[in-house]
Coordinates of C-alpha atoms in Angstrom, one line a residue:
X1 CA 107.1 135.0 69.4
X2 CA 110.0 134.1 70.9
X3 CA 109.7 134.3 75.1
X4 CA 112.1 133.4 77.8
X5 CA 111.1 132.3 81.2
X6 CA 113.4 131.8 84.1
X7 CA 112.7 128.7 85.9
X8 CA 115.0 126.6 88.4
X9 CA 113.5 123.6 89.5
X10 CA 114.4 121.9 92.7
X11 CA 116.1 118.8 92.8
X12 CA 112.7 116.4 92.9
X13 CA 111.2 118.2 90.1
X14 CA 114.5 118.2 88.1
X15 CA 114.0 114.9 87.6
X16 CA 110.4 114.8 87.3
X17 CA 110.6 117.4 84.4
X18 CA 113.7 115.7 82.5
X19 CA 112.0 111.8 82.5
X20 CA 110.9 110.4 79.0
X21 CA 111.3 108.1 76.9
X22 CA 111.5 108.0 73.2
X23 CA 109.5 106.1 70.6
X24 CA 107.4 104.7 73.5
X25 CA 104.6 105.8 76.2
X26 CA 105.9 106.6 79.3
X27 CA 103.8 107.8 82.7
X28 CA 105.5 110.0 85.2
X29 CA 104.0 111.0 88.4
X30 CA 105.1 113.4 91.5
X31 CA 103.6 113.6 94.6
X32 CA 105.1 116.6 97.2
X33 CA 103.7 118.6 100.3
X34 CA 101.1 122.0 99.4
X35 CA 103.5 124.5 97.8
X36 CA 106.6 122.7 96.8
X37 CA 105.9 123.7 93.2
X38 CA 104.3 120.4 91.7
X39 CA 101.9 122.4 89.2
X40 CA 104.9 124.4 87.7
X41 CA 106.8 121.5 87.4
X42 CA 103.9 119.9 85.3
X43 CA 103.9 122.6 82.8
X44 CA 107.4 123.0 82.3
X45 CA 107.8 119.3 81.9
X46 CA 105.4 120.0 78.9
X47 CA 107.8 122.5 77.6
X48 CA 111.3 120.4 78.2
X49 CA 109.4 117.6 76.4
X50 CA 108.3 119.5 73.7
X51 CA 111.8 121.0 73.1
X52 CA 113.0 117.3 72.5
X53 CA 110.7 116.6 69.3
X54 CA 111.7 116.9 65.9
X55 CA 110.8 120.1 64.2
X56 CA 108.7 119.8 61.1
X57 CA 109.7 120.8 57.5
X58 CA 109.5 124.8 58.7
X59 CA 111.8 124.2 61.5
X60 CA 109.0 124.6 64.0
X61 CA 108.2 122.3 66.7
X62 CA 104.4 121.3 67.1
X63 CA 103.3 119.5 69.5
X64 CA 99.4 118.9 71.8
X65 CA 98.7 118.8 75.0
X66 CA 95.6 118.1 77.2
X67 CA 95.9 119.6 80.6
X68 CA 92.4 117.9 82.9
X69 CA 91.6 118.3 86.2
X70 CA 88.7 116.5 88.4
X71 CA 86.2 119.6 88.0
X72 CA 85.7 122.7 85.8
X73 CA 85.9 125.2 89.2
X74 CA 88.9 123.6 90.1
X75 CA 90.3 123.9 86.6
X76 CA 89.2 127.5 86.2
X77 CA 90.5 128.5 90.1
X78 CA 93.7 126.9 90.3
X79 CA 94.8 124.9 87.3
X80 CA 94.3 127.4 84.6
X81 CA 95.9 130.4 87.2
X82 CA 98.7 128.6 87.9
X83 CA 99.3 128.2 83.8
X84 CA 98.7 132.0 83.5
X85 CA 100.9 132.9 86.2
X86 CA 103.6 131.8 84.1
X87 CA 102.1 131.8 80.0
X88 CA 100.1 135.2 79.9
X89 CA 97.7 135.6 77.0
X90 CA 99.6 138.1 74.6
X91 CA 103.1 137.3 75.6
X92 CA 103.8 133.6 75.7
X93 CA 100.8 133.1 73.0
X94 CA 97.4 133.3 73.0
X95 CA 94.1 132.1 74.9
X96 CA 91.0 131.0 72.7
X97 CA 88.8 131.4 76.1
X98 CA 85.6 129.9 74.1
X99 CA 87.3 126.3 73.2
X100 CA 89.8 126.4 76.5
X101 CA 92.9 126.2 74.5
X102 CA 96.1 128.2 75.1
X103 CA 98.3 128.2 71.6
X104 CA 102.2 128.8 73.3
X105 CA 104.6 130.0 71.0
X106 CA 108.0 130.2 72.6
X107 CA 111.7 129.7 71.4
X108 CA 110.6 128.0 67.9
X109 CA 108.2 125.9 69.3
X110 CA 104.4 126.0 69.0
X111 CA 102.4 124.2 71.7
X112 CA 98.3 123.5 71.3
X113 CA 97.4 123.1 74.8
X114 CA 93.9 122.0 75.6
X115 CA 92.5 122.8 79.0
X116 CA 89.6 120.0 79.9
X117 CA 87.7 119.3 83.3
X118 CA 85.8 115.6 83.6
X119 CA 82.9 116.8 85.6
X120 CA 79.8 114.7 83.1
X121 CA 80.3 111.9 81.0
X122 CA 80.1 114.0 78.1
X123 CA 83.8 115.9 79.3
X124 CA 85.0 112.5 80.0
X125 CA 84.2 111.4 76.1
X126 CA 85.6 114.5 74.9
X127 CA 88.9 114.2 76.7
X128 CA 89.3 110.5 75.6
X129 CA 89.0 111.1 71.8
X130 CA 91.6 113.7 71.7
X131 CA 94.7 113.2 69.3
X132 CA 97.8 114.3 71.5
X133 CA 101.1 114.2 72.4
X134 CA 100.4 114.6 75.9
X135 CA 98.5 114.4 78.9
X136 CA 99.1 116.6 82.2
X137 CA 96.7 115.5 85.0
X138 CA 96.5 117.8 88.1
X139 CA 95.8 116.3 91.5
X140 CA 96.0 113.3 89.5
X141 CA 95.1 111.3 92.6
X142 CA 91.3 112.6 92.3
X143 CA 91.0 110.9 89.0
X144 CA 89.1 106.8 88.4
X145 CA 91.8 104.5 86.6
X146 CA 89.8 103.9 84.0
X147 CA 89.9 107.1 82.8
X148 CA 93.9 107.5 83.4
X149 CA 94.1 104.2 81.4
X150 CA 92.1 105.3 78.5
X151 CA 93.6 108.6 78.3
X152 CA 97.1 107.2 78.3
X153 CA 95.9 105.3 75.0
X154 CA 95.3 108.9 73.1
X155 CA 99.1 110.0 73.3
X156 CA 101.5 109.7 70.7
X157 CA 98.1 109.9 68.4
X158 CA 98.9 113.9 67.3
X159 CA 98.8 113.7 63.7
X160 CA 102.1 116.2 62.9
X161 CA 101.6 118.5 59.7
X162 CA 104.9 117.0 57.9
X163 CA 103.0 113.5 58.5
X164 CA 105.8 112.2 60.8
X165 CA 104.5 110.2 63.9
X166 CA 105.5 112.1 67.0
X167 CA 108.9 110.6 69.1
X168 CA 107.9 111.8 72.2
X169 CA 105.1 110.8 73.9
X170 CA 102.9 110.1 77.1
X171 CA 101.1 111.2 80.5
X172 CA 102.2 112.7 83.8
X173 CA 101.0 114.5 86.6
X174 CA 101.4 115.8 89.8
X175 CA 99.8 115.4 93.4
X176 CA 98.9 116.0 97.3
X177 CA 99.2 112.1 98.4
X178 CA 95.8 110.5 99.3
X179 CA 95.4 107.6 101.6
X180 CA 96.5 104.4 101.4
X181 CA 93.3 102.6 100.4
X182 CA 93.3 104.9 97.0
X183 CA 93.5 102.7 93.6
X184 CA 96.8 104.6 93.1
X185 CA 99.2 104.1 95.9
X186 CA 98.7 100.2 94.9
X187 CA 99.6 102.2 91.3
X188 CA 102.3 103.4 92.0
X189 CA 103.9 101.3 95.0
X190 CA 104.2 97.1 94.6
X191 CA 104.4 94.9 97.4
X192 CA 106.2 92.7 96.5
X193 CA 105.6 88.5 97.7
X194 CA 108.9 87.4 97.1
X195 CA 110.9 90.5 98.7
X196 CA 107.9 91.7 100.9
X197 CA 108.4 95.5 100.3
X198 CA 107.1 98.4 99.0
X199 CA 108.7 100.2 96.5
X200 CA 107.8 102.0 93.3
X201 CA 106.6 100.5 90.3
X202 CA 109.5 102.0 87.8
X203 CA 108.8 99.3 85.4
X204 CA 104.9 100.7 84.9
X205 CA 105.5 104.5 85.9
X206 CA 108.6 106.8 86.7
X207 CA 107.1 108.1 90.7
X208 CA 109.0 111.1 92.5
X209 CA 108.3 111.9 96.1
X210 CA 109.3 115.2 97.1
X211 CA 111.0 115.3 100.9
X212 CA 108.6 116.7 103.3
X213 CA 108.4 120.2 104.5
X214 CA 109.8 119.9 107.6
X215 CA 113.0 118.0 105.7
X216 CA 116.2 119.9 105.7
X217 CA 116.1 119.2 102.4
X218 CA 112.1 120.8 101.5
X219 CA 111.7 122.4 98.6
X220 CA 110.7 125.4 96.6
X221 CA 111.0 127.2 100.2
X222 CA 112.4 130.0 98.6
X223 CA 109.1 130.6 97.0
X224 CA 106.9 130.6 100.0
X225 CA 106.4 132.8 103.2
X226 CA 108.4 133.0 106.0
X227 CA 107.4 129.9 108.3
X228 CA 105.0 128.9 105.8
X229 CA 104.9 124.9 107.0
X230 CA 105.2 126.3 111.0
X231 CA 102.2 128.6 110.1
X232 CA 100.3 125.5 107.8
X233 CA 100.7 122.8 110.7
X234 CA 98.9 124.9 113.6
X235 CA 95.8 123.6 114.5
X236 CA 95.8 120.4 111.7
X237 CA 95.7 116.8 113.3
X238 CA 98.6 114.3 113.1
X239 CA 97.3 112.5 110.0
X240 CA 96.7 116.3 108.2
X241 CA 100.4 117.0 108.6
X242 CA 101.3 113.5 107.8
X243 CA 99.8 113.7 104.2
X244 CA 100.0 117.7 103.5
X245 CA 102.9 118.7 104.7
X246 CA 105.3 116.3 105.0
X247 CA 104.0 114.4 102.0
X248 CA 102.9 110.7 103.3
X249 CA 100.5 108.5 102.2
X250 CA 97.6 108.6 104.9
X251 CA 95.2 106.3 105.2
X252 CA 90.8 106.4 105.7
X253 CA 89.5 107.5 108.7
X254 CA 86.1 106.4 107.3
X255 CA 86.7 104.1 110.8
X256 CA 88.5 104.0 114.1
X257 CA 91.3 101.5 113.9
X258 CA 91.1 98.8 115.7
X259 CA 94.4 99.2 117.3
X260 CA 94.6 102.7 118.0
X261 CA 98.0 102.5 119.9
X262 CA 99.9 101.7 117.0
X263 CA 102.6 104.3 116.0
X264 CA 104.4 104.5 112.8
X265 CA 107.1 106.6 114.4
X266 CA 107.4 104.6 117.1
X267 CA 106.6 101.0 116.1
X268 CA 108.6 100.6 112.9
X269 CA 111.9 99.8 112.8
X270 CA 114.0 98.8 110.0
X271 CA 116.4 96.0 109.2
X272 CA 115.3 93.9 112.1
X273 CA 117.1 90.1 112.6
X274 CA 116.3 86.8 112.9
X275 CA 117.6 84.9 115.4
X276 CA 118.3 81.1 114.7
X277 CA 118.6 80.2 118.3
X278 CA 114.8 80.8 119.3
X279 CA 111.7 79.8 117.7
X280 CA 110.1 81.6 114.8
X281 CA 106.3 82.1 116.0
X282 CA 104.0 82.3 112.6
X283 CA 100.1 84.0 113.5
X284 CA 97.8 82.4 110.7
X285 CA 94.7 83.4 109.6
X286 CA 93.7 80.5 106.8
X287 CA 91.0 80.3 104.6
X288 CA 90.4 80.4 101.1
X289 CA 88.5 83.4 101.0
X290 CA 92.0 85.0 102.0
X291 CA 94.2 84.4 104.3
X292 CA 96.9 85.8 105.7
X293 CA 100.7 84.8 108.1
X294 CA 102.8 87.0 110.0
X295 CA 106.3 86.0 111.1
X296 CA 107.4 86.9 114.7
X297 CA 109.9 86.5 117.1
X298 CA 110.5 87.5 120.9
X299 CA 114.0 88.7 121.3
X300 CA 115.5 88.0 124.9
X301 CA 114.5 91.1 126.4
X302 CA 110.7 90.3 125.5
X303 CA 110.7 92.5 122.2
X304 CA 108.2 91.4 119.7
X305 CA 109.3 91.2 116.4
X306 CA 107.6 91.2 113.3
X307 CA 110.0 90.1 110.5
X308 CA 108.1 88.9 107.6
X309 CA 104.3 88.4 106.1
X310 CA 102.6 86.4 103.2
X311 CA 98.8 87.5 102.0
X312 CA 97.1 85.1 99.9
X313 CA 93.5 84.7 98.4
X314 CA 92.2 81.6 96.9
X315 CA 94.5 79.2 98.2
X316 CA 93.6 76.2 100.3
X317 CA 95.8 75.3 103.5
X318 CA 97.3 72.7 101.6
X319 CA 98.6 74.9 98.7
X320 CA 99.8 77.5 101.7
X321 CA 101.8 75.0 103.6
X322 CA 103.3 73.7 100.7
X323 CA 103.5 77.0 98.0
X324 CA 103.8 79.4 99.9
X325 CA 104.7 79.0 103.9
X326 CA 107.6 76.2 103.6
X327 CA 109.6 78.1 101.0
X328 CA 109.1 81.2 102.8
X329 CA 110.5 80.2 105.8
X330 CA 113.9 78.1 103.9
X331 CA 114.3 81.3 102.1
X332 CA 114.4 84.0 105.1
X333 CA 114.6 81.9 108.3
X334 CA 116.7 78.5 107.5
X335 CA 116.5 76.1 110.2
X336 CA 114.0 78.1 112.6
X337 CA 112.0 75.8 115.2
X338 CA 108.5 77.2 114.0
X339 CA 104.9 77.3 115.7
X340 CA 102.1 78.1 114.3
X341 CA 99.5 80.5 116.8
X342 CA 96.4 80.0 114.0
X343 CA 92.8 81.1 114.3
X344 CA 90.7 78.8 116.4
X345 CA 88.4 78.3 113.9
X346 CA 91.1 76.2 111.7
X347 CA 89.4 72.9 113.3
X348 CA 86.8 73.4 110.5
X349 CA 87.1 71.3 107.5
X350 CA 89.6 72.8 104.7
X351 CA 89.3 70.1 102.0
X352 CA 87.1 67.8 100.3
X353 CA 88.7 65.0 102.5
X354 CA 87.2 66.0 105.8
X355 CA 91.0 66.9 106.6
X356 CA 90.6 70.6 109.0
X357 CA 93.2 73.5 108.4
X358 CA 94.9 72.1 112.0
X359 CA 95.6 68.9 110.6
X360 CA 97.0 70.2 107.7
X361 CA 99.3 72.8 109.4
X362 CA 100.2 69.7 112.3
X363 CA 102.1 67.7 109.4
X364 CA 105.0 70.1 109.1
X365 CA 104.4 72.0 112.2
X366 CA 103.9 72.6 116.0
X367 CA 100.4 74.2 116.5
X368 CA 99.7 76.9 119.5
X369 CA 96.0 76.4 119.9
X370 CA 93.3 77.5 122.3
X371 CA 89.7 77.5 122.2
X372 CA 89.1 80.8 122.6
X373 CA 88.4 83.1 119.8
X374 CA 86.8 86.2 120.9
X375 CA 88.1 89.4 119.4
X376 CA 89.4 91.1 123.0
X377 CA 91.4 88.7 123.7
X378 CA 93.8 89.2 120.9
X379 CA 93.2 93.4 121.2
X380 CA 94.5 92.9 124.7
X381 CA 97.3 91.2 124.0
X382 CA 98.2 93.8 121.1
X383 CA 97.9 96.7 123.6
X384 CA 100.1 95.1 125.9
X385 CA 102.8 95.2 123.2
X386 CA 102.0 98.2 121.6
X387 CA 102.5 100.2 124.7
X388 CA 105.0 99.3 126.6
X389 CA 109.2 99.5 126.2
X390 CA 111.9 97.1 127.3
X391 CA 114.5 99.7 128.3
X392 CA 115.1 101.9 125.7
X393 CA 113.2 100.3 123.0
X394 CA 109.3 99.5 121.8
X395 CA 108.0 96.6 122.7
X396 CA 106.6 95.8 119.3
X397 CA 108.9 95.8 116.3
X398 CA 107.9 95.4 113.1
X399 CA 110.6 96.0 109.8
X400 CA 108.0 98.2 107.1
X401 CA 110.1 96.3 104.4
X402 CA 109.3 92.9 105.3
X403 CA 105.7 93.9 106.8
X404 CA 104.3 96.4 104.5
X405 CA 101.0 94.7 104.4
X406 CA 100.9 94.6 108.1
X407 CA 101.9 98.3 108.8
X408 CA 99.2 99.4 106.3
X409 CA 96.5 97.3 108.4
X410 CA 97.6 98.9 111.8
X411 CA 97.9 102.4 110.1
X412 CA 93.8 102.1 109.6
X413 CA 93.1 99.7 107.4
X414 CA 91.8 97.1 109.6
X415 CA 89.4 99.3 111.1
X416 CA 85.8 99.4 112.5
X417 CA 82.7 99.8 110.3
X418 CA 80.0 102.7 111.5
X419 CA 76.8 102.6 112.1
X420 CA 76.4 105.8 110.0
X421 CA 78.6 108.9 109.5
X422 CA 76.6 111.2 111.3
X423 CA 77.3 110.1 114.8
X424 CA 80.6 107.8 114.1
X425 CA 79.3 104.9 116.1
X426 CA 81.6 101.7 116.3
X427 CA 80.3 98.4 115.6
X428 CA 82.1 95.4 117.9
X429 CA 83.8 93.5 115.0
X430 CA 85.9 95.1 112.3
X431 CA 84.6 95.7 109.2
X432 CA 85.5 92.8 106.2
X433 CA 87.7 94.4 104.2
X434 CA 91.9 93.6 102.3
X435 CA 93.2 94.2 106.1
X436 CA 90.9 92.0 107.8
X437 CA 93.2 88.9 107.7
X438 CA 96.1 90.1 108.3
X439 CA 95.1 92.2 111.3
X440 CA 93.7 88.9 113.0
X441 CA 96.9 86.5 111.6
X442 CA 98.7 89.0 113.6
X443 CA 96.4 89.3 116.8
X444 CA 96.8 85.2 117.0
X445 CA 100.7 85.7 116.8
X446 CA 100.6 88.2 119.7
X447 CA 98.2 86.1 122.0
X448 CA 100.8 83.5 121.8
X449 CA 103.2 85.7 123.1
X450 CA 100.8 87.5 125.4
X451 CA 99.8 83.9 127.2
X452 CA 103.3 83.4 128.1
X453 CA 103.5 86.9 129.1
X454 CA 100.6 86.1 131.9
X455 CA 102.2 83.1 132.9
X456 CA 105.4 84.9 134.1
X457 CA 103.2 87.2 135.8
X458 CA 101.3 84.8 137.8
X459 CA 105.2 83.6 139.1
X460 CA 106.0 86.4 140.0
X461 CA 102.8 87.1 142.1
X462 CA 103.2 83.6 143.7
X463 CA 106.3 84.2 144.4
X464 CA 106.3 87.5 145.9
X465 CA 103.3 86.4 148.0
X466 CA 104.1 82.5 149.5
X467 CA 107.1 81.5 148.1
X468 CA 108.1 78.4 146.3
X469 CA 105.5 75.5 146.6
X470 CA 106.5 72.2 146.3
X471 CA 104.6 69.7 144.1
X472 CA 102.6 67.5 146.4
X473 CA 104.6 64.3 144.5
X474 CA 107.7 64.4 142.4
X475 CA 108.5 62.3 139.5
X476 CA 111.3 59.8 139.1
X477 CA 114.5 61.2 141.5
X478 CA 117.5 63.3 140.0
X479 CA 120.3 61.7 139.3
X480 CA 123.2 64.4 139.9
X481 CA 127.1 63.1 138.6

């Protein structure tokens, strides 16, 4: 039965629905706001793909499909309405309701489409010994990797009736963003150490991110209500519309972040400088359970600027200096006067030697140290930072390209554990987690800043109050030619 079904996809899911490869596995994910038409996209891509194999002796094209999602209500309320919205049971083939499995016959073409939920172990085991072509994973985002692993290992396994391997092959799926601390943003996102960015992982999956929808650009808007995102946003929090509408990553709120003034909108800015004429400011956090340095700078309107970061685990000071610091810094900031504002507890031993992180970090550098290492002292310094402006700008700048590490702590990854969830209690200390480091490399870096801050401060209140004070004895005499 031959059926034709009209279907323009936006640009986003253009692409989305044309990626493949041939003669290898290939992933392919999309990620979009609610109703920019990422479950259409995921069964059409099924049909393009399918249209690209080679028919079998008959001239008809066969090819399998497994369509999972997280839970069976979800695949039986959404998932499978969404697929008979468009395939309907007598028209575009037909629905075996007892084994799930919707045979499509369209346009010489004949598509076995298996419809599976991973709710027990025993749906889990069925899904992974399937023989298939393809895998379509809804709200992929809700799925473990291990199971996205092992079911990418059953594609390209369909046994064709002409016994011809298949050409085509492999798994995608489409998504509502989660947070940040999900297994799959790392997925699909690397940060990279040597260019300090984030960007998508092409070489392990193809990723499209549609624009949000407020974006001039949004999509599928066409197909929804009048004012649908206007209506969707009213009464939602900041970090709702963040993620479900206009398509970002979020991040847990499982605790208050520690520095609750920070502002992506605000805070980040792009393609920020260094300057070779003032010093180059490092806040380090060492230790070899993980460590963690952010590069700063104070422009000469007291800006702070964060321009780089390295995160490392299992690395002695030695190895950091030496690996990872010194040809960091002759790579990005050649020639840079540089002082290191570290963690207080660096006077503690480092190597078998006796030798502490301080002396370690004092052979190639100046050292900013105080005694001091109490937690509100470097929260107050943040806060001064984070909320004030020098004229028209922030006061804290940091580049999300250089600093994506750092921007993901602020965002809420270094955050504060709870006492339990019922009352949302928060301890004093943050809770010990990827974020921790780098979150206190960069509270050591502002305190430096900060310090100085408090010293102009105190001039200016001496000065407004008695004047200038001479020293009760001067040094040698000036010698003026």
């Amino acid at each position: 039965m031959a059926t034709v079904i009209n279907y323009e996809p936006p640009k986003t899911l253009s692409r989305f629905i044309n990626f493949h490869k041939v003669d290898e596995l290939f992933q392919c994910w999309v990620t979009g706001p609610f109703g920019s038409g990422k479950t259409t996209a995921n069964f059409f891509k099924l049909i393009r793909l399918s249209a690209l194999e080679k028919p079998d002796q008959d001239g008809i094209i066969r090819t399998r499909a497994v369509v999972v999602r997280n839970t069976y209500p979800m695949l039986k309320d959404t998932t499978l309405k969404s697929w008979g919205y468009w395939f309907r049971d007598g028209q575009a083939g037909h629905w075996n309701a007892t084994d799930k499995i919707f045979t499509l016959k369209m346009q010489g073409m004949e598509i076995e489409v298996m419809f599976r939920p991973l709710d027990t172990a025993e749906d889990i085991a069925r899904v992974l010994s399937l023989e298939i072509n393809f895998a379509i994973v809804d709200e992929f985002v809700e799925i473990p990797r291990a199971i996205i692993e092992a079911l990418s290992g059953r594609c390209g396994r369909y046994n064709r009736p002409d016994g011809n391997k298949p050409t085509i092959f492999g798994i995608w799926g489409a998504s509502n963003p989660s947070t940040e601390d999900n297994w799959w943003h790392d997925y699909l996102f690397r940060s990279s150490e040597d260019e300090g960015r984030n960007m998508p992982t092409d070489d392990v999956a193809a990723y499209f991110q549609q624009p949000s929808g407020f974006a001039l650009d949004v999509e599928n808007l066409e197909n929804l209500p009048n004012n649908y995102y206007t209506n969707l946003a009213k009464g939602k929090t900041k970090a709702w519309i963040k993620q479900f509408i206009e398509g970002e990553w979020g991040f847990s709120i499982a605790g208050q972040p520690v520095v609750p003034s920070f502002s992506r909108s605000r805070h980040i800015i792009k393609g920020l400088k260094f300057d070779p004429v003032r010093p180059l400011i490092i806040g380090l956090d060492p230790g070899l359970g993980g460590s963690a340095a952010v590069f700063m700078q104070q422009d000469v309107y007291g800006a702070i600027k964060c321009l780089g970061e390295i995160r490392q685990r299992g690395v002695t000071t030695a190895a950091l200096v030496q690996e990872h610091l010194k040809p960091y810094i002759s790579r990005y900031f050649i020639n840079a006067r540089v002082i290191v504002a570290m963690d207080p507890a660096g006077n503690n031993r480092s190597g078998s030697d006796g030798t502490t992180h301080r002396q370690y970090l004092a052979q190639d550098f100046d050292i900013f140290w105080e005694s001091n290492n109490r937690l509100p002292l470097r929260l107050n310094a943040i806060e001064y930072f984070t909320s004030r402006h020098v004229g028209e700008n922030e006061c804290l700048q940091i580049d999300p390209d250089r600093c994506p590490g750092l921007v993901r702590a602020l965002s809420g990854g270094w955050r504060y554990e709870m006492h339990n969830k019922k009352d949302m209690l928060k301890k004093d200390e943050p809770e010990d987690n990827e974020w921790t480091h780098i979150g206190d490399a960069f509270g050591y870096g502002c305190r430096y800043f900060h310090k100085a801050a408090e010293r102009e401060i105190r001039y200016r209140q001496q000065s407004a109050t008695g004047g200038f004070t001479p020293p009760k004895r001067f040094g040698s005499v000036y010698n003026v030619r």
